[in-house]
XYZ file of N, CA and C in Angstrom:
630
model
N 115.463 83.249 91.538
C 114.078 82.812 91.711
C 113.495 83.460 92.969
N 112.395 83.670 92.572
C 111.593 84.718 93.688
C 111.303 83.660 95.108
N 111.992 84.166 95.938
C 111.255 83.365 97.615
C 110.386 83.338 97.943
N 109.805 81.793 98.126
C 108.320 82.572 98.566
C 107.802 82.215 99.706
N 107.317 82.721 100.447
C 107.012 82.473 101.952
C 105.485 82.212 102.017
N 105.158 81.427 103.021
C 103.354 81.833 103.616
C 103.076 82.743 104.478
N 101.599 83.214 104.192
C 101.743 84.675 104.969
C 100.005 84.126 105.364
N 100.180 85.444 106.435
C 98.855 85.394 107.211
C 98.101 86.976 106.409
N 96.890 86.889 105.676
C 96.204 87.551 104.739
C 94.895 87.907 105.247
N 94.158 89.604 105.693
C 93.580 89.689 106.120
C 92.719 90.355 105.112
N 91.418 89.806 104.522
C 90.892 90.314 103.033
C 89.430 91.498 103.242
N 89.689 92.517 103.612
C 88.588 93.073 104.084
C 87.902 93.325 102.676
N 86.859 92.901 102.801
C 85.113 93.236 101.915
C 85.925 91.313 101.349
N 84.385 90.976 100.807
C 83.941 89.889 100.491
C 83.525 89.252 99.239
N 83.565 90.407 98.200
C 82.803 90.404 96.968
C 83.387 89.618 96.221
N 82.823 89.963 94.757
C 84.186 89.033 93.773
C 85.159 88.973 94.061
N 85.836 90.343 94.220
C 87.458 90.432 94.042
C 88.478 90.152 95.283
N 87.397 90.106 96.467
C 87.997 89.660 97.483
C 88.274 88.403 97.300
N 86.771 87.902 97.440
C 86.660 86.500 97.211
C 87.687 85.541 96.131
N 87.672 86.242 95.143
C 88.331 85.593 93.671
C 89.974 85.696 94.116
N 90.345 86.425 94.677
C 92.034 86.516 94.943
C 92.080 86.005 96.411
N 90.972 85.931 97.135
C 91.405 84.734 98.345
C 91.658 83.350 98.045
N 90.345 83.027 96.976
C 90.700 81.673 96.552
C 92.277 80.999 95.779
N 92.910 82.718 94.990
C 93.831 82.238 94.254
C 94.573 81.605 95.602
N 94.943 82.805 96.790
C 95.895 82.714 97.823
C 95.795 81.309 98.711
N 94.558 81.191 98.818
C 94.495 80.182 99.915
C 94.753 78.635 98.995
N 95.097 78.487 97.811
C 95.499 77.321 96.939
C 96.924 77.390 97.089
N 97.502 78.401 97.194
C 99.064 79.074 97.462
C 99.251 78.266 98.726
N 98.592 78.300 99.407
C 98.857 77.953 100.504
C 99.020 79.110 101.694
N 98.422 80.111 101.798
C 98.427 81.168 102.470
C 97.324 80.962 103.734
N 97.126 81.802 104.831
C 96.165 81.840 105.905
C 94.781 82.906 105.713
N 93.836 82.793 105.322
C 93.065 83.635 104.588
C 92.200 83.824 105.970
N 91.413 85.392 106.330
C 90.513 85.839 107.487
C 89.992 86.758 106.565
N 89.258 86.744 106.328
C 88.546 87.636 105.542
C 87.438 88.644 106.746
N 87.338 89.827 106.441
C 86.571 90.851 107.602
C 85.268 91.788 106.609
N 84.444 91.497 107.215
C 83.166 92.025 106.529
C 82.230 92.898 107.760
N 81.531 93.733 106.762
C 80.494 94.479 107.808
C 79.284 93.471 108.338
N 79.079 92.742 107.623
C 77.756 91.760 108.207
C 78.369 90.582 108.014
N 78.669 89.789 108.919
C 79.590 88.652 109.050
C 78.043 87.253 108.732
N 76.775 87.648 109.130
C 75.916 87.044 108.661
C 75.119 87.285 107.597
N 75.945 88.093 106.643
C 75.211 88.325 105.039
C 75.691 87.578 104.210
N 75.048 87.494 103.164
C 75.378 87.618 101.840
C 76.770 87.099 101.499
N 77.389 87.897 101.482
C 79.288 87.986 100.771
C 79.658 86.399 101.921
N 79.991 87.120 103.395
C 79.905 85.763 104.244
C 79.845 84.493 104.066
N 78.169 84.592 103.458
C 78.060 83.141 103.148
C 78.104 82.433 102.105
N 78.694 83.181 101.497
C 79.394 82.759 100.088
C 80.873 82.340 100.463
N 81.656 83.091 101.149
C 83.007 82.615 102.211
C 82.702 81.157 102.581
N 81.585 81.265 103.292
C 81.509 79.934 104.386
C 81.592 78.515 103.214
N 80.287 79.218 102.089
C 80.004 77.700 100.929
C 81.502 77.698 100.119
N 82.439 78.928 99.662
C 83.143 78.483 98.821
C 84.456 78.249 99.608
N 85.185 78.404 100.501
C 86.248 78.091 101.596
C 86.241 76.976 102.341
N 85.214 76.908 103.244
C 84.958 75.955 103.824
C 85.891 76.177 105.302
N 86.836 75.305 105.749
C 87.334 75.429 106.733
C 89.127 76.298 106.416
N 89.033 76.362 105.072
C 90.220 77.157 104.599
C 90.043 78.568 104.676
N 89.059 79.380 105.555
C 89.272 80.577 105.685
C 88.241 80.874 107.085
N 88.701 81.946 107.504
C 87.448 82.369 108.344
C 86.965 83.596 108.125
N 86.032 83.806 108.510
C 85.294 84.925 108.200
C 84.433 86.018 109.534
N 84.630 86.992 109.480
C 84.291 87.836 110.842
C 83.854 89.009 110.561
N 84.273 89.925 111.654
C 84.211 91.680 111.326
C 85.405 91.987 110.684
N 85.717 93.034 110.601
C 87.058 93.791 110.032
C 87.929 93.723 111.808
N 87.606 94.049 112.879
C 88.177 93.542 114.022
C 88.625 92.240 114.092
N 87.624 91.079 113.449
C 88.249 90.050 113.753
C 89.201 89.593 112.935
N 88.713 90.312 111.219
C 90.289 89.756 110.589
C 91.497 90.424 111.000
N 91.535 91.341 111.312
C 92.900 92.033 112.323
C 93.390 91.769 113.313
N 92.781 90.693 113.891
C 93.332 90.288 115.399
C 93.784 89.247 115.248
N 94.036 89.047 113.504
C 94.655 87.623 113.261
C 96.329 88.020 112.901
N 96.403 89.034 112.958
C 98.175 89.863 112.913
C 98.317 89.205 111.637
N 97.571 89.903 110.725
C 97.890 89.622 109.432
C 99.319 90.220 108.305
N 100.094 89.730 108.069
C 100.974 89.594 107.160
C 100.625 91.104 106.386
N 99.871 90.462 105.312
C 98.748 91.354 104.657
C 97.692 92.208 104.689
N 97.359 92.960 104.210
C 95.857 93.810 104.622
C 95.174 93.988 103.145
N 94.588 93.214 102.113
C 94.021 93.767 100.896
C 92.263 94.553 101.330
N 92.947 95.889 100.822
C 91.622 96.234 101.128
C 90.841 96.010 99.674
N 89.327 95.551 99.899
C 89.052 95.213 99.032
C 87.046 95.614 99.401
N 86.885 96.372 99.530
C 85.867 97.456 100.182
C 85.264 98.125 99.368
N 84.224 98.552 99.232
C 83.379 99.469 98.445
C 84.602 100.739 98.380
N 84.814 101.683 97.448
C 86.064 102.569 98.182
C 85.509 103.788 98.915
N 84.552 103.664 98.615
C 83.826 105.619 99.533
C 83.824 105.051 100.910
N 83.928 103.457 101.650
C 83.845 103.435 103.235
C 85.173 103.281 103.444
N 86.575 103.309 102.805
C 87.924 102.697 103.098
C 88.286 104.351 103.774
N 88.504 105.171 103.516
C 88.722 106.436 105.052
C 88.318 105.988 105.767
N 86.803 105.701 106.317
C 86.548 105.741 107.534
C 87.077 104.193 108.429
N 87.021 103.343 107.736
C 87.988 101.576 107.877
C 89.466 102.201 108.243
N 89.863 103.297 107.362
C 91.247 103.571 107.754
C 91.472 104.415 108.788
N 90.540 105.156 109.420
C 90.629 106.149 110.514
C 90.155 104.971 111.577
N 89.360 104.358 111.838
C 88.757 103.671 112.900
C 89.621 102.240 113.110
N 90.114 101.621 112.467
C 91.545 100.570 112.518
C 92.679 100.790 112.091
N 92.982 102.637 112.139
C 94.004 102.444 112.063
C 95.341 101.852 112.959
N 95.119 101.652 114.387
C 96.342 100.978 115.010
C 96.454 99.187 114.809
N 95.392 98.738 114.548
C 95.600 97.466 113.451
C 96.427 97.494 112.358
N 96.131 98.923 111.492
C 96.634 98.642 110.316
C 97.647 99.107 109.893
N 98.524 99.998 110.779
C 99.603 100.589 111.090
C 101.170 99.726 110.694
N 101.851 100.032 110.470
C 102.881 98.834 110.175
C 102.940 97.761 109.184
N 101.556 97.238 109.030
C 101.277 96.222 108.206
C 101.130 97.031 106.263
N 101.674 96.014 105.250
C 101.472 95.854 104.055
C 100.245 96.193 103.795
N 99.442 97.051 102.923
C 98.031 97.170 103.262
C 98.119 97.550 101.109
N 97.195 96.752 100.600
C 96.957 96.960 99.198
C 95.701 97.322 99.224
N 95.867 98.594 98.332
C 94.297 98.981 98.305
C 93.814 98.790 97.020
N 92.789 97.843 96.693
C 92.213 97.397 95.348
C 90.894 98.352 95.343
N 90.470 98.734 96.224
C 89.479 99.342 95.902
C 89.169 100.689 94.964
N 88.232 101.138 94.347
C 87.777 101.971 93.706
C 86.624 103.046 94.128
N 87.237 104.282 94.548
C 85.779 105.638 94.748
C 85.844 106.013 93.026
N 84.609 105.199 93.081
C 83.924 105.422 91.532
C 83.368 106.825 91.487
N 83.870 107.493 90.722
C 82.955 109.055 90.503
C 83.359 110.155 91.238
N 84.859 109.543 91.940
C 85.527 110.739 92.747
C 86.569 111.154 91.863
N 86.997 112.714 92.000
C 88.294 113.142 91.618
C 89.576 112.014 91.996
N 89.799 111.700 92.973
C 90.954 110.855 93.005
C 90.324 109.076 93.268
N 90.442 107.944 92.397
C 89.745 106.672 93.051
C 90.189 105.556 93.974
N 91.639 106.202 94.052
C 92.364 105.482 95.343
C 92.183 106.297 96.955
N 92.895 105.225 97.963
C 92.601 105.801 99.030
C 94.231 105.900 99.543
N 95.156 105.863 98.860
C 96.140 105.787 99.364
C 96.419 107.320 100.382
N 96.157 108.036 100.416
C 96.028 109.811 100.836
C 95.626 109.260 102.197
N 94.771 108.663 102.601
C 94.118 108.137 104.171
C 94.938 107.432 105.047
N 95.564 106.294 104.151
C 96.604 105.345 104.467
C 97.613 105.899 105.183
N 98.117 106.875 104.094
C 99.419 107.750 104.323
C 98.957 108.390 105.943
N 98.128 109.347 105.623
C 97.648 110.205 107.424
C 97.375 109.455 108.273
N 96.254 108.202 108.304
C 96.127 107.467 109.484
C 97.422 106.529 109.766
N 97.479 105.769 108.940
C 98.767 104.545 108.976
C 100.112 104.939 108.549
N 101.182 105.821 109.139
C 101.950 106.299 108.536
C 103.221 105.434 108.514
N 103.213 104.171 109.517
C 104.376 102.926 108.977
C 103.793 102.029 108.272
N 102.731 102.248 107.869
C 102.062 100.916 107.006
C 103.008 100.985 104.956
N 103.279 99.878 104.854
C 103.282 99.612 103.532
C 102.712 99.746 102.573
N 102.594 100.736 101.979
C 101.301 101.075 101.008
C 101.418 100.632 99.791
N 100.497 99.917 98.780
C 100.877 99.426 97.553
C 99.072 99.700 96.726
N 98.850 100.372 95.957
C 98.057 99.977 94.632
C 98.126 98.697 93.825
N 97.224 97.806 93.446
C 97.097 96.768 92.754
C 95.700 96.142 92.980
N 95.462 94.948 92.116
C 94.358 94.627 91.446
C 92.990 95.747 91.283
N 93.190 96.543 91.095
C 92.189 97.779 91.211
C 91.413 97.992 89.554
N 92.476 97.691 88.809
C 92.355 98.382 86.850
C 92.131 97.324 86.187
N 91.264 95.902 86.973
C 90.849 94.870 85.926
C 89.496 94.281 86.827
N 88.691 93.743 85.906
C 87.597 93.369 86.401
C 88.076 91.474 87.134
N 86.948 91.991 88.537
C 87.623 89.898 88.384
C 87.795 88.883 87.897
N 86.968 89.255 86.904
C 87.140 87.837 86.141
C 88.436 87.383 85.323
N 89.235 88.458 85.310
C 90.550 88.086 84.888
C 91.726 87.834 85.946
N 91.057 88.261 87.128
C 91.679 87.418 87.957
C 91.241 85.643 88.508
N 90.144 85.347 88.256
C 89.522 84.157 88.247
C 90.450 83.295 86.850
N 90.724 84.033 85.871
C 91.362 83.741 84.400
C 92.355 84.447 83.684
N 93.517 84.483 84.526
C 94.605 85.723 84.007
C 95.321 85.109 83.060
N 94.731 83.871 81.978
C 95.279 83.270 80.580
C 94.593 83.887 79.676
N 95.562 84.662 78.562
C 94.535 84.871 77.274
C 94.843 83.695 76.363
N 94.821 82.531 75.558
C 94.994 81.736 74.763
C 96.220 81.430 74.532
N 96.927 81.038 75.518
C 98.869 80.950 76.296
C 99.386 82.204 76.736
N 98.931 83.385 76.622
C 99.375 84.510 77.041
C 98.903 85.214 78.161
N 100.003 85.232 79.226
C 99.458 85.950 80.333
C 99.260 87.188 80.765
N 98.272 87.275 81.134
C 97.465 89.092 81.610
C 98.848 89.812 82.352
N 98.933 91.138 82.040
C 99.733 91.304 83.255
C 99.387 92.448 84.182
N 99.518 93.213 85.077
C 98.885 93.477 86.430
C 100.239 94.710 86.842
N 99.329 95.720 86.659
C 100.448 97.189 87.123
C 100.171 97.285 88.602
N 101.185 97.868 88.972
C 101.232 97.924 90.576
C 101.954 99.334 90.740
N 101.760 99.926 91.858
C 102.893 101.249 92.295
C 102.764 100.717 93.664
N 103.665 101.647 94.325
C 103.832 101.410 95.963
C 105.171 101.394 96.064
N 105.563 101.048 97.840
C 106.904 101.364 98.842
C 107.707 100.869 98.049
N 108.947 101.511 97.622
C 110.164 100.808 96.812
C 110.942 99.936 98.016
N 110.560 98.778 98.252
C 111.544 98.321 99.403
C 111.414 96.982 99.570
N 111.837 96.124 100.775
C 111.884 94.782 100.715
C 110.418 93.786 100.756
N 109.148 94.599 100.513
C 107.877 94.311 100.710
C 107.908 94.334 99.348
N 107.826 95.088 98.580
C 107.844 94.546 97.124
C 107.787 93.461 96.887
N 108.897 92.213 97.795
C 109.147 90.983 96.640
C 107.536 90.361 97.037
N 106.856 90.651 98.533
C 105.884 89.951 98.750
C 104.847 90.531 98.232
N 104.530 91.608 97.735
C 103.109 91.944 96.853
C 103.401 91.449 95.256
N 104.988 91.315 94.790
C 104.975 90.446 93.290
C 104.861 89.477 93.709
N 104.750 88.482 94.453
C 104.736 87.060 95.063
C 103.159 86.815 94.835
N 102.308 87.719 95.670
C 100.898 87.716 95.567
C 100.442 87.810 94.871
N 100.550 88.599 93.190
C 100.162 88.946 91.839
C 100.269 87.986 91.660
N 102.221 87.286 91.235
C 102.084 85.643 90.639
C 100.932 84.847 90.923
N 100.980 84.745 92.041
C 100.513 83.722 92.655
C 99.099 83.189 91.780
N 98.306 84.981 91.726
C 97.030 85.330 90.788
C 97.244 84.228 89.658
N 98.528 85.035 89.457
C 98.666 84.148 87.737
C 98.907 85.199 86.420
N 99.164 86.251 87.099
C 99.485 87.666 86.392
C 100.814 87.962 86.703
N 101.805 88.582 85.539
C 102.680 89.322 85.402
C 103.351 90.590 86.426
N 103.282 90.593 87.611
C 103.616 92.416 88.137
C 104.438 93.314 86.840
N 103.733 94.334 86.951
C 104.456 95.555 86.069
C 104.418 96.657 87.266
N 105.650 96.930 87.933
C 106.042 98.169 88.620
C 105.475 99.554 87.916
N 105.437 100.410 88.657
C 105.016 101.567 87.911
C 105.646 102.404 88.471
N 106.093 101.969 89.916
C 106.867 103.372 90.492
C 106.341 103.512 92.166
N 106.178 104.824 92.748
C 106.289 104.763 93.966
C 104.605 104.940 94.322
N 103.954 105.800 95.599
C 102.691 106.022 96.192
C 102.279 106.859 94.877
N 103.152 107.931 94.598
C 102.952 109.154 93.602
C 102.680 108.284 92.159
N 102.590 107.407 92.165
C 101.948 106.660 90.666
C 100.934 106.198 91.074
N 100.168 106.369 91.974
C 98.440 105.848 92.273
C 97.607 106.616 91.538
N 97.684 108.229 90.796
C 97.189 108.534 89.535
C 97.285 107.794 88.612
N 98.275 107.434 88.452
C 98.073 106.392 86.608
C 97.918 105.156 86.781
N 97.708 104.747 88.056
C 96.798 103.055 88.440
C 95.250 103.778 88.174
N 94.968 104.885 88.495
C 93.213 105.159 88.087
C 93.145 105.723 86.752
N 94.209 106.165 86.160
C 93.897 106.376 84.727
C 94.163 104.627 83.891
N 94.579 103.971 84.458
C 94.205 102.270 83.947
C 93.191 101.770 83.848
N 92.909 101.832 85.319
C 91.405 101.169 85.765
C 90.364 102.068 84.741
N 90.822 103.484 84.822
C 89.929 103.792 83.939
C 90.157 103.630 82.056
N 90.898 103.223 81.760
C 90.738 102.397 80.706
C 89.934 101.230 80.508
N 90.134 100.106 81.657
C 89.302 99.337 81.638
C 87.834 99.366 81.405
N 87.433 100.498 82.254
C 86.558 100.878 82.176
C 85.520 101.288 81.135
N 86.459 102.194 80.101
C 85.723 102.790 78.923
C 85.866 101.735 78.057
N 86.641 101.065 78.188
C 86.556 99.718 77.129
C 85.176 98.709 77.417
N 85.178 97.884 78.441
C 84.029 97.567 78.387
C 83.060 98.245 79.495
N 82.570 99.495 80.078
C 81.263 99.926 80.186
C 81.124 100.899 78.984
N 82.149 101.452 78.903
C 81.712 102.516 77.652
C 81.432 101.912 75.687
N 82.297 100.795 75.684
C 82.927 100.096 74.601
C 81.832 98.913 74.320
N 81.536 98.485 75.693
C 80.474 97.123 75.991
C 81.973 96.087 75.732
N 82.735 96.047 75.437
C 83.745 95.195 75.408
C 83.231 93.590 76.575
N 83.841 93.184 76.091
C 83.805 91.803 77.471
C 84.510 91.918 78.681
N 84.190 91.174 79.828
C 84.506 91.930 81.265
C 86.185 91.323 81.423
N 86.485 90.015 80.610
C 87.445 89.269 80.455
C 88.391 89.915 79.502
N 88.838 90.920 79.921
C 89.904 91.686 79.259
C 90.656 92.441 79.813
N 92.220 92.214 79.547
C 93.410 92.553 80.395
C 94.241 93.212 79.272
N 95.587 93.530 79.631
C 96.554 94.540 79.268
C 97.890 93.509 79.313
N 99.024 93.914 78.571
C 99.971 93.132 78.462
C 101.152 94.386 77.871
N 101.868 94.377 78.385
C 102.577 95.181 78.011
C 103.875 94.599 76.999
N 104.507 94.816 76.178
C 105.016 94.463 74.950
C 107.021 94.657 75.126
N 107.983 93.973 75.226
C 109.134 94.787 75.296
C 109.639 94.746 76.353
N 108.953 94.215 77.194
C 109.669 93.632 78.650
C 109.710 92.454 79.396
């Protein structure tokens, strides 16, 4: 049985998907700081109404000065270089998942930045290749969604499958940094299914045989 520990979780950007997988974590029982560019916008104060005193909310400085466990980046993806060049001695060492997406770039991960600025950091791909709402609802009618991941083959693993569960999704390994191509050829499945397909946004992947 998988160990599971509490961790201190630093959720940079604020949006759904931040938001929607802080809430799973902070029911877990985890320490949630979430770091935003306008700590008095929008996303924020959606933190403040849906958390309450179960999270705090700041700059990207202030969720880092909480020596977070975790780092989900969870960011528009065209500003995560420059987040990763300008904190990188924050983010150095630390577990750092990059969910985000550069929509309309040759490559849509940022793991390449990670690697040059943060070169002891833990690097992992995940929640990136499903829309949130299946993380808000990772049940299809008793059957659970399940959730591909790549990243560091090592003792951090058990804590990014810990964090998927937690979601309520399956981890499916995929392999090492060098499988962050076929986490964006996923996401981009998702994609053509429902923007191209019109499909519903509530639709996940399950893999068969394992």
């Amino acid at each position: 049985m998988m160990e599971r520990r509490a961790l201190v979780i630093a959720v940079l950007g604020a949006g759904n998907i931040g938001r929607t997988l802080g809430k799973k974590w902070s029911q877990a029982g985890h320490e949630l700081h979430f770091g935003v560019s306008d700590p008095a916008g929008k996303n924020a104060q959606l933190v403040h109404a849906e958390f309450g005193d179960h999270a705090t909310v700041g700059t990207i400085e202030d969720a880092l000065q909480k020596q977070p466990d975790v780092v989900l980046i969870a960011l528009p993806g065209l500003v995560v270089e420059e987040v990763a060049q300008q904190y990188a001695s924050r983010l150095d060492g630390r577990i750092i998942i990059d969910a985000a997406n550069r929509v309309g770039e040759d490559s849509m991960h940022n793991l390449g930045h990670f690697q040059r600025h943060t070169p002891q950091a833990q690097l992992y791909r995940a929640f990136n290749s499903l829309g949130w709402e299946n993380f808000a609802e990772p049940n299809f009618e008793g059957i659970q969604a399940d959730l591909f991941y790549c990243g560091t083959d090592g003792t951090t693993r058990v804590t990014v499958e810990q964090l998927i569960s937690e979601v309520g999704l399956r981890p499916v390994y995929l392999g090492g940094v060098d499988k962050a191509g076929v986490m964006d050829a996923v996401a981009s499945l998702w994609f053509a299914l429902v923007f191209g397909q019109k499909k519903p946004r509530h639709l996940a992947f399950k893999v068969l045989g394992i």
